[in-house]
mmCIF file of C-alpha atoms in Angstrom:
data_model
loop_
_atom_site.group_PDB
_atom_site.id
_atom_site.type_symbol
_atom_site.label_atom_id
_atom_site.label_comp_id
_atom_site.label_asym_id
_atom_site.label_seq_id
_atom_site.Cartn_x
_atom_site.Cartn_y
_atom_site.Cartn_z
ATOM 1 C CA MET A 1 -102.914 75.761 50.068
ATOM 2 C CA GLU A 2 -103.680 72.631 48.060
ATOM 3 C CA LYS A 3 -103.681 69.356 49.853
ATOM 4 C CA GLU A 4 -100.700 67.228 49.176
ATOM 5 C CA LYS A 5 -101.432 64.162 47.118
ATOM 6 C CA LYS A 6 -100.895 60.920 48.899
ATOM 7 C CA LYS A 7 -98.051 58.883 47.530
ATOM 8 C CA PRO A 8 -98.996 55.391 46.396
ATOM 9 C CA VAL A 9 -98.010 52.689 48.863
ATOM 10 C CA ILE A 10 -96.962 49.210 47.851
ATOM 11 C CA ASP A 11 -97.984 46.522 50.319
ATOM 12 C CA VAL A 12 -95.266 43.898 50.111
ATOM 13 C CA ARG A 13 -97.213 41.422 52.226
ATOM 14 C CA GLU A 14 -100.167 41.674 49.912
ATOM 15 C CA ILE A 15 -97.920 41.072 46.900
ATOM 16 C CA ILE A 16 -96.383 37.999 48.540
ATOM 17 C CA ALA A 17 -99.840 36.711 49.403
ATOM 18 C CA SER A 18 -101.006 37.187 45.828
ATOM 19 C CA LEU A 19 -97.939 35.392 44.470
ATOM 20 C CA TRP A 20 -98.579 32.515 46.874
ATOM 21 C CA LYS A 21 -102.143 32.225 45.635
ATOM 22 C CA LYS A 22 -100.775 31.851 42.108
ATOM 23 C CA LYS A 23 -98.224 29.216 43.114
ATOM 24 C CA TRP A 24 -99.759 26.605 40.805
ATOM 25 C CA LEU A 25 -99.428 29.035 37.931
ATOM 26 C CA PHE A 26 -95.730 29.256 38.666
ATOM 27 C CA VAL A 27 -95.502 25.465 38.825
ATOM 28 C CA LYS A 28 -97.167 25.177 35.402
ATOM 29 C CA VAL A 29 -94.850 27.814 33.914
ATOM 30 C CA TRP A 30 -91.805 26.103 35.401
ATOM 31 C CA CYS A 31 -92.835 22.737 33.976
ATOM 32 C CA ILE A 32 -93.413 24.194 30.520
ATOM 33 C CA VAL A 33 -90.151 26.181 30.565
ATOM 34 C CA LEU A 34 -88.232 23.187 31.916
ATOM 35 C CA VAL A 35 -89.480 20.920 29.129
ATOM 36 C CA LEU A 36 -88.929 23.486 26.366
ATOM 37 C CA SER A 37 -85.477 24.432 27.647
ATOM 38 C CA ALA A 38 -84.433 20.793 27.896
ATOM 39 C CA LEU A 39 -85.771 20.048 24.400
ATOM 40 C CA TRP A 40 -83.757 22.941 23.030
ATOM 41 C CA ILE A 41 -80.456 22.666 24.915
ATOM 42 C CA PHE A 42 -79.875 18.906 25.125
ATOM 43 C CA PRO A 43 -79.703 18.309 21.329
ATOM 44 C CA GLN A 44 -77.125 21.097 21.073
ATOM 45 C CA PRO A 45 -73.759 19.476 20.215
ATOM 46 C CA ARG A 46 -71.142 19.689 22.933
ATOM 47 C CA TYR A 47 -67.916 21.507 22.176
ATOM 48 C CA TYR A 48 -64.407 21.477 23.610
ATOM 49 C CA THR A 49 -61.681 24.090 23.695
ATOM 50 C CA ALA A 50 -57.895 23.781 23.639
ATOM 51 C CA GLU A 51 -55.513 26.608 24.443
ATOM 52 C CA VAL A 52 -51.912 27.352 23.551
ATOM 53 C CA SER A 53 -49.829 30.224 24.929
ATOM 54 C CA LEU A 54 -46.493 31.345 23.544
ATOM 55 C CA ALA A 55 -44.146 34.250 24.012
ATOM 56 C CA PRO A 56 -42.504 35.235 20.713
ATOM 57 C CA GLU A 57 -39.150 36.951 20.511
ATOM 58 C CA THR A 58 -39.394 40.488 19.140
ATOM 59 C CA ALA A 59 -36.938 41.522 16.467
ATOM 60 C CA GLY A 60 -34.466 44.337 16.845
ATOM 61 C CA THR A 61 -33.917 46.582 19.819
ATOM 62 C CA GLU A 62 -36.866 47.243 22.032
ATOM 63 C CA VAL A 63 -38.157 50.775 21.804
ATOM 64 C CA GLY A 64 -37.385 52.803 24.870
ATOM 65 C CA GLY A 65 -35.261 50.090 26.483
ATOM 66 C CA GLY A 66 -36.195 49.810 30.151
ATOM 67 C CA LEU A 67 -38.875 52.467 29.678
ATOM 68 C CA ALA A 68 -40.968 50.018 27.671
ATOM 69 C CA GLY A 69 -40.848 47.495 30.506
ATOM 70 C CA ILE A 70 -41.958 50.111 33.017
ATOM 71 C CA ALA A 71 -44.785 51.239 30.725
ATOM 72 C CA ALA A 72 -45.942 47.633 30.282
ATOM 73 C CA GLN A 73 -46.541 47.360 34.041
ATOM 74 C CA PHE A 74 -49.118 50.141 33.728
ATOM 75 C CA GLY A 75 -50.824 48.571 30.726
ATOM 76 C CA PHE A 76 -49.152 50.641 28.014
ATOM 77 C CA ASN A 77 -47.339 49.206 25.001
ATOM 78 C CA LEU A 78 -44.800 51.453 23.335
ATOM 79 C CA GLY A 79 -45.270 49.624 20.040
ATOM 80 C CA GLY A 80 -43.142 47.337 17.931
ATOM 81 C CA SER A 81 -39.444 47.136 17.813
ATOM 82 C CA GLY A 82 -36.878 48.477 15.432
ATOM 83 C CA ASN A 83 -37.712 47.735 11.806
ATOM 84 C CA ASP A 84 -40.285 45.052 12.647
ATOM 85 C CA ALA A 85 -43.685 46.042 11.279
ATOM 86 C CA PHE A 86 -45.506 42.940 12.550
ATOM 87 C CA TYR A 87 -45.313 42.727 16.326
ATOM 88 C CA PRO A 88 -47.412 40.614 18.776
ATOM 89 C CA VAL A 89 -50.224 43.168 19.143
ATOM 90 C CA LEU A 90 -51.064 42.594 15.468
ATOM 91 C CA TYR A 91 -51.163 38.786 15.675
ATOM 92 C CA PRO A 92 -54.976 38.705 16.243
ATOM 93 C CA GLU A 93 -55.402 40.692 13.019
ATOM 94 C CA LEU A 94 -53.671 37.875 11.158
ATOM 95 C CA PHE A 95 -56.365 35.451 12.320
ATOM 96 C CA SER A 96 -59.018 37.542 10.563
ATOM 97 C CA SER A 97 -57.086 37.397 7.306
ATOM 98 C CA PRO A 98 -58.815 35.216 4.671
ATOM 99 C CA ALA A 99 -55.457 34.070 3.297
ATOM 100 C CA PHE A 100 -54.326 32.769 6.703
ATOM 101 C CA LEU A 101 -57.656 31.089 7.515
ATOM 102 C CA VAL A 102 -57.892 29.403 4.115
ATOM 103 C CA SER A 103 -54.338 28.102 4.549
ATOM 104 C CA LEU A 104 -55.542 26.118 7.589
ATOM 105 C CA TRP A 105 -58.034 24.027 5.607
ATOM 106 C CA ASP A 106 -55.488 21.397 4.620
ATOM 107 C CA ILE A 107 -54.543 20.522 8.226
ATOM 108 C CA GLN A 108 -55.200 16.831 8.816
ATOM 109 C CA VAL A 109 -57.328 16.076 11.890
ATOM 110 C CA GLU A 110 -58.594 12.934 13.583
ATOM 111 C CA THR A 111 -61.468 12.406 16.011
ATOM 112 C CA LEU A 112 -60.917 10.802 19.398
ATOM 113 C CA ASP A 113 -62.843 7.656 18.425
ATOM 114 C CA GLY A 114 -60.710 7.259 15.298
ATOM 115 C CA GLU A 115 -63.724 7.085 12.982
ATOM 116 C CA THR A 116 -62.966 10.327 11.127
ATOM 117 C CA LYS A 117 -59.629 11.171 9.524
ATOM 118 C CA CYS A 118 -59.779 14.080 7.099
ATOM 119 C CA ASP A 119 -58.686 17.648 6.493
ATOM 120 C CA TYR A 120 -60.068 20.470 8.611
ATOM 121 C CA TYR A 121 -62.221 21.781 5.749
ATOM 122 C CA THR A 122 -64.078 18.471 5.433
ATOM 123 C CA TYR A 123 -64.431 18.231 9.213
ATOM 124 C CA LEU A 124 -66.068 21.651 9.423
ATOM 125 C CA LYS A 125 -68.432 20.798 6.568
ATOM 126 C CA ASN A 126 -69.698 17.744 8.473
ATOM 127 C CA GLN A 127 -70.226 19.327 11.891
ATOM 128 C CA LYS A 128 -73.130 18.087 14.007
ATOM 129 C CA LYS A 129 -76.073 20.471 14.178
ATOM 130 C CA ASN A 130 -79.085 20.889 16.416
ATOM 131 C CA PRO A 131 -81.923 19.029 14.626
ATOM 132 C CA TYR A 132 -84.406 21.720 15.672
ATOM 133 C CA THR A 133 -82.527 24.318 13.629
ATOM 134 C CA VAL A 134 -82.647 22.262 10.416
ATOM 135 C CA PRO A 135 -86.185 23.389 9.376
ATOM 136 C CA PHE A 136 -85.341 27.043 9.991
ATOM 137 C CA LYS A 137 -82.140 26.776 7.936
ATOM 138 C CA ALA A 138 -84.046 25.021 5.152
ATOM 139 C CA VAL A 139 -86.565 27.874 5.044
ATOM 140 C CA LYS A 140 -83.716 30.400 5.076
ATOM 141 C CA ARG A 141 -82.020 28.663 2.131
ATOM 142 C CA TRP A 142 -85.315 28.545 0.228
ATOM 143 C CA VAL A 143 -85.922 32.267 0.757
ATOM 144 C CA ARG A 144 -82.380 33.093 -0.360
ATOM 145 C CA SER A 145 -82.779 30.929 -3.446
ATOM 146 C CA LEU A 146 -85.615 33.185 -4.571
ATOM 147 C CA PHE A 147 -83.176 36.086 -4.885
ATOM 148 C CA VAL A 148 -80.018 34.256 -5.940
ATOM 149 C CA THR A 149 -79.971 32.859 -9.455
ATOM 150 C CA LYS A 150 -77.113 30.413 -8.978
ATOM 151 C CA LYS A 151 -75.452 29.329 -5.762
ATOM 152 C CA GLN A 152 -71.682 29.117 -5.699
ATOM 153 C CA THR A 153 -70.572 25.800 -4.262
ATOM 154 C CA GLY A 154 -67.456 25.387 -2.180
ATOM 155 C CA THR A 155 -64.190 24.482 -3.855
ATOM 156 C CA GLY A 156 -62.559 23.117 -0.697
ATOM 157 C CA VAL A 157 -58.846 22.740 0.012
ATOM 158 C CA GLY A 158 -56.757 24.713 -2.444
ATOM 159 C CA ALA A 159 -59.350 27.444 -2.872
ATOM 160 C CA SER A 160 -58.120 30.947 -3.599
ATOM 161 C CA ALA A 161 -58.635 33.392 -0.746
ATOM 162 C CA PHE A 162 -58.875 36.173 -3.319
ATOM 163 C CA GLN A 163 -62.252 34.941 -4.609
ATOM 164 C CA LEU A 164 -64.119 32.561 -2.317
ATOM 165 C CA SER A 165 -67.397 30.852 -3.112
ATOM 166 C CA GLU A 166 -70.471 31.438 -0.986
ATOM 167 C CA ASP A 167 -70.027 28.157 0.891
ATOM 168 C CA ASP A 168 -66.326 28.725 1.510
ATOM 169 C CA TYR A 169 -66.907 32.268 2.714
ATOM 170 C CA GLY A 170 -69.494 31.057 5.242
ATOM 171 C CA LEU A 171 -67.065 28.387 6.410
ATOM 172 C CA MET A 172 -64.320 30.974 6.796
ATOM 173 C CA MET A 173 -66.589 33.155 8.955
ATOM 174 C CA THR A 174 -67.322 30.115 11.129
ATOM 175 C CA MET A 175 -63.583 29.592 11.547
ATOM 176 C CA GLN A 176 -63.191 33.135 12.863
ATOM 177 C CA GLU A 177 -65.504 32.175 15.733
ATOM 178 C CA LYS A 178 -63.787 28.857 16.432
ATOM 179 C CA ILE A 179 -60.124 29.943 16.163
ATOM 180 C CA ILE A 180 -59.326 32.976 18.294
ATOM 181 C CA CYS A 181 -56.009 34.681 18.942
ATOM 182 C CA LYS A 182 -55.567 36.980 21.942
ATOM 183 C CA ASN A 183 -52.607 39.102 22.914
ATOM 184 C CA ASP A 184 -51.752 40.411 26.355
ATOM 185 C CA LYS A 185 -50.468 43.960 25.800
ATOM 186 C CA LYS A 186 -48.641 43.958 29.119
ATOM 187 C CA THR A 187 -46.610 40.800 28.596
ATOM 188 C CA ASP A 188 -46.881 40.263 24.802
ATOM 189 C CA VAL A 189 -47.997 36.682 25.507
ATOM 190 C CA THR A 190 -50.068 35.343 22.629
ATOM 191 C CA THR A 191 -52.858 32.874 23.380
ATOM 192 C CA ILE A 192 -54.555 30.740 20.728
ATOM 193 C CA VAL A 193 -57.933 29.210 21.601
ATOM 194 C CA VAL A 194 -59.518 26.615 19.313
ATOM 195 C CA GLU A 195 -63.060 25.284 19.663
ATOM 196 C CA ALA A 196 -64.249 21.998 18.154
ATOM 197 C CA GLN A 197 -66.879 19.338 18.751
ATOM 198 C CA ASP A 198 -64.198 16.677 19.286
ATOM 199 C CA PRO A 199 -61.534 16.993 22.020
ATOM 200 C CA LEU A 200 -58.712 15.520 19.922
ATOM 201 C CA VAL A 201 -59.542 17.728 16.939
ATOM 202 C CA CYS A 202 -59.383 20.941 18.958
ATOM 203 C CA ALA A 203 -56.040 19.902 20.499
ATOM 204 C CA LEU A 204 -54.584 19.003 17.091
ATOM 205 C CA MET A 205 -55.831 22.243 15.573
ATOM 206 C CA ALA A 206 -54.481 24.359 18.436
ATOM 207 C CA ASP A 207 -51.015 22.856 18.028
ATOM 208 C CA SER A 208 -51.162 23.093 14.213
ATOM 209 C CA VAL A 209 -52.309 26.721 14.271
ATOM 210 C CA ARG A 210 -49.452 27.536 16.639
ATOM 211 C CA SER A 211 -47.044 25.884 14.214
ATOM 212 C CA ARG A 212 -48.523 27.780 11.244
ATOM 213 C CA LEU A 213 -48.278 31.072 13.128
ATOM 214 C CA GLN A 214 -44.631 30.419 13.954
ATOM 215 C CA LYS A 215 -43.888 29.482 10.340
ATOM 216 C CA PHE A 216 -45.586 32.664 9.118
ATOM 217 C CA LEU A 217 -43.568 34.817 11.526
ATOM 218 C CA ILE A 218 -40.302 33.060 10.639
ATOM 219 C CA ASP A 219 -40.976 33.520 6.927
ATOM 220 C CA TYR A 220 -41.853 37.166 7.510
ATOM 221 C CA ARG A 221 -38.830 37.987 9.654
ATOM 222 C CA THR A 222 -36.354 36.167 7.410
ATOM 223 C CA SER A 223 -37.867 37.097 4.030
ATOM 224 C CA LYS A 224 -35.272 39.797 3.201
ATOM 225 C CA ALA A 225 -32.350 37.689 4.429
ATOM 226 C CA ARG A 226 -33.561 34.656 2.443
ATOM 227 C CA LEU A 227 -33.859 36.761 -0.719
ATOM 228 C CA ASP A 228 -30.306 37.996 -0.197
ATOM 229 C CA LEU A 229 -29.160 34.419 0.408
ATOM 230 C CA ALA A 230 -30.817 33.208 -2.802
ATOM 231 C CA TYR A 231 -29.255 36.128 -4.729
ATOM 232 C CA TYR A 232 -25.721 35.482 -3.519
ATOM 233 C CA GLN A 233 -26.176 31.730 -3.882
ATOM 234 C CA ALA A 234 -27.083 32.237 -7.548
ATOM 235 C CA LEU A 235 -24.022 34.456 -8.021
ATOM 236 C CA SER A 236 -21.851 31.902 -6.255
ATOM 237 C CA ASP A 237 -23.156 29.059 -8.444
ATOM 238 C CA SER A 238 -22.529 31.125 -11.558
ATOM 239 C CA ALA A 239 -19.029 32.041 -10.373
ATOM 240 C CA PHE A 240 -18.288 28.407 -9.595
ATOM 241 C CA THR A 241 -19.361 27.362 -13.093
ATOM 242 C CA GLU A 242 -17.104 29.996 -14.638
ATOM 243 C CA TYR A 243 -14.280 28.911 -12.322
ATOM 244 C CA GLN A 244 -14.636 25.301 -13.453
ATOM 245 C CA ILE A 245 -14.642 26.354 -17.132
ATOM 246 C CA SER A 246 -11.521 28.473 -16.592
ATOM 247 C CA MET A 247 -9.814 25.625 -14.731
ATOM 248 C CA LYS A 248 -10.639 23.202 -17.525
ATOM 249 C CA LEU A 249 -9.204 25.560 -20.163
ATOM 250 C CA TYR A 250 -6.047 26.089 -18.102
ATOM 251 C CA ASN A 251 -5.536 22.375 -17.504
ATOM 252 C CA GLU A 252 -6.125 21.482 -21.147
ATOM 253 C CA TYR A 253 -3.681 24.161 -22.286
ATOM 254 C CA CYS A 254 -1.020 23.004 -19.845
ATOM 255 C CA ASP A 255 -1.449 19.362 -20.945
ATOM 256 C CA THR A 256 -1.142 20.194 -24.618
ATOM 257 C CA HIS A 257 1.810 22.603 -24.229
ATOM 258 C CA LYS A 258 4.082 20.737 -21.851
ATOM 259 C CA ASN A 259 7.293 20.829 -23.907
ATOM 260 C CA ILE A 260 6.727 24.119 -25.680
ATOM 261 C CA ILE A 261 8.976 26.949 -24.489
ATOM 262 C CA GLN A 262 7.846 29.669 -26.841
ATOM 263 C CA GLN A 263 7.174 33.057 -25.288
ATOM 264 C CA SER A 264 3.729 33.283 -26.866
ATOM 265 C CA SER A 265 2.834 29.953 -25.319
ATOM 266 C CA GLN A 266 4.065 31.097 -21.922
ATOM 267 C CA SER A 267 2.142 34.360 -22.240
ATOM 268 C CA GLN A 268 -1.060 32.499 -23.083
ATOM 269 C CA LYS A 269 -0.496 30.245 -20.110
ATOM 270 C CA ASP A 270 -0.059 33.291 -17.855
ATOM 271 C CA VAL A 271 -3.295 34.798 -19.190
ATOM 272 C CA LEU A 272 -5.207 31.600 -18.463
ATOM 273 C CA ALA A 273 -3.620 31.353 -15.017
ATOM 274 C CA SER A 274 -4.532 34.956 -14.241
ATOM 275 C CA ASP A 275 -8.098 34.386 -15.410
ATOM 276 C CA LEU A 276 -8.316 31.233 -13.307
ATOM 277 C CA GLU A 277 -7.053 33.070 -10.235
ATOM 278 C CA MET A 278 -9.552 35.893 -10.790
ATOM 279 C CA LYS A 279 -12.462 33.440 -11.168
ATOM 280 C CA LYS A 280 -11.307 31.651 -8.027
ATOM 281 C CA THR A 281 -11.145 34.903 -6.062
ATOM 282 C CA THR A 282 -14.632 35.901 -7.278
ATOM 283 C CA TYR A 283 -16.055 32.516 -6.330
ATOM 284 C CA GLN A 284 -14.476 32.647 -2.869
ATOM 285 C CA ALA A 285 -15.855 36.173 -2.331
ATOM 286 C CA TYR A 286 -19.376 35.070 -3.240
ATOM 287 C CA GLN A 287 -19.021 31.989 -1.050
ATOM 288 C CA ALA A 288 -18.124 34.255 1.871
ATOM 289 C CA GLN A 289 -21.269 36.310 1.160
ATOM 290 C CA VAL A 290 -23.359 33.134 1.063
ATOM 291 C CA GLN A 291 -22.059 32.084 4.476
ATOM 292 C CA ALA A 292 -22.712 35.578 5.827
ATOM 293 C CA MET A 293 -26.301 35.494 4.520
ATOM 294 C CA ARG A 294 -26.886 32.071 6.063
ATOM 295 C CA SER A 295 -25.753 33.455 9.390
ATOM 296 C CA LYS A 296 -28.071 36.425 8.910
ATOM 297 C CA VAL A 297 -31.048 34.138 8.213
ATOM 298 C CA GLN A 298 -30.303 32.287 11.427
ATOM 299 C CA GLU A 299 -29.932 35.582 13.278
ATOM 300 C CA LYS A 300 -33.278 36.858 11.962
ATOM 301 C CA THR A 301 -35.122 33.637 12.780
ATOM 302 C CA PRO A 302 -37.227 34.396 15.886
ATOM 303 C CA ALA A 303 -37.358 32.071 18.870
ATOM 304 C CA PHE A 304 -40.640 31.090 20.535
ATOM 305 C CA THR A 305 -41.225 29.987 24.088
ATOM 306 C CA THR A 306 -44.309 27.812 24.502
ATOM 307 C CA LEU A 307 -45.747 28.704 27.880
ATOM 308 C CA LYS A 308 -48.760 26.398 27.607
ATOM 309 C CA SER A 309 -48.874 23.516 25.154
ATOM 310 C CA ALA A 310 -52.018 22.012 23.644
ATOM 311 C CA THR A 311 -53.634 19.147 25.552
ATOM 312 C CA VAL A 312 -56.688 17.050 24.787
ATOM 313 C CA PRO A 313 -59.502 18.415 27.007
ATOM 314 C CA VAL A 314 -61.274 15.955 29.278
ATOM 315 C CA LYS A 315 -64.494 17.873 29.932
ATOM 316 C CA PRO A 316 -66.589 19.834 27.435
ATOM 317 C CA ASP A 317 -66.733 23.606 27.744
ATOM 318 C CA GLY A 318 -70.312 23.877 26.618
ATOM 319 C CA PRO A 319 -73.127 24.218 26.189
ATOM 320 C CA LYS A 320 -73.785 24.776 29.906
ATOM 321 C CA ARG A 321 -77.060 22.878 29.982
ATOM 322 C CA VAL A 322 -77.865 23.147 33.693
ATOM 323 C CA ILE A 323 -76.983 26.842 33.787
ATOM 324 C CA PHE A 324 -79.125 27.477 30.698
ATOM 325 C CA ILE A 325 -82.142 25.694 32.191
ATOM 326 C CA LEU A 326 -81.751 27.482 35.539
ATOM 327 C CA ALA A 327 -81.441 30.826 33.753
ATOM 328 C CA MET A 328 -84.637 30.149 31.780
ATOM 329 C CA LEU A 329 -86.475 29.152 34.965
ATOM 330 C CA PHE A 330 -85.286 32.302 36.722
ATOM 331 C CA LEU A 331 -86.312 34.482 33.785
ATOM 332 C CA SER A 332 -89.731 32.828 33.551
ATOM 333 C CA THR A 333 -90.230 33.358 37.296
ATOM 334 C CA ILE A 334 -89.483 37.072 36.972
ATOM 335 C CA VAL A 335 -91.783 37.507 33.971
ATOM 336 C CA THR A 336 -94.639 35.553 35.575
ATOM 337 C CA GLY A 337 -94.264 37.445 38.851
ATOM 338 C CA VAL A 338 -94.349 40.805 37.051
ATOM 339 C CA CYS A 339 -97.502 39.773 35.156
ATOM 340 C CA VAL A 340 -99.215 38.648 38.364
ATOM 341 C CA CYS A 341 -98.274 41.767 40.338
ATOM 342 C CA LYS A 342 -98.962 44.228 37.530
ATOM 343 C CA LYS A 343 -102.695 44.400 38.330
ATOM 344 C CA MET A 344 -101.984 45.042 41.993
ATOM 345 C CA LEU A 345 -99.715 48.033 41.537
ATOM 346 C CA PRO A 346 -101.283 51.513 41.807
ATOM 347 C CA ALA A 347 -101.904 53.285 38.492
ATOM 348 C CA GLU A 348 -99.684 56.215 39.512
ATOM 349 C CA ILE A 349 -96.549 54.031 39.535
#
């Protein structure tokens, strides 16, 4: 019977003693990591976040009635409602739409110190950057210029989302990281989070984005009713014009044939009166349709309950400088300790 091989044994006390002997090495590593981490993280621009929460009204009859409410308690959403094809679960998809993001460029913003007043597009173009990243970005642009014959410059506010320039596309991708929409599937509460380097800008943008979202949803929900309203309004205007023409002809005929008692004259008067009455009836019918369509537009207009309004943040949300430095020190301690103890571990491990 072969002798059993002895399992390698790790002497914890010996490892601790070896680490203690290398304490000055750890001190040197900590000093270097502390300086490098501070040099990297402190020039990073601070950013603030503002948050808005709203509960939109769903159109139509809720699918499943009370069943949908019970399912929501278990984290299930039975989908949209009635004929509505754009329900709260799809709101975050709207925020990845180039057309919606580009439409936000013309929002006017102002910094807390009052020094900058411009549109959101200009504000994003002039964001503060970490000076240490400037050389790397310059090298990146130079390398890309070797393969790109002509760079497309940004066109700014009013640009077409169908064909964006290279600069505008990069700016739009940055917006997707700074403007985020989240939806709670259980409660259908929609939360909009906006990040900016200025506290007033992020609060203004959060409130403006909420307003743009509401306007988009109102336009979407009432689009069919507004088209019907415009159609019947055009018919009503046309009928009113014809009614006025018929009334003018009738009045002129009556004024010019006051003392004439001929049957032909009376017959012509009856024809004009009948035509006038018909035009009046048609106009009144179209007017009733116009009023009905206006009521339908109002009925289709969704209501929104703002659960949390935008406020100017007092403290920045990042970067977490102390946490970053502590994390780098902890990571450097682990790496240094592994390197020191690696020579002490048995080869079989």
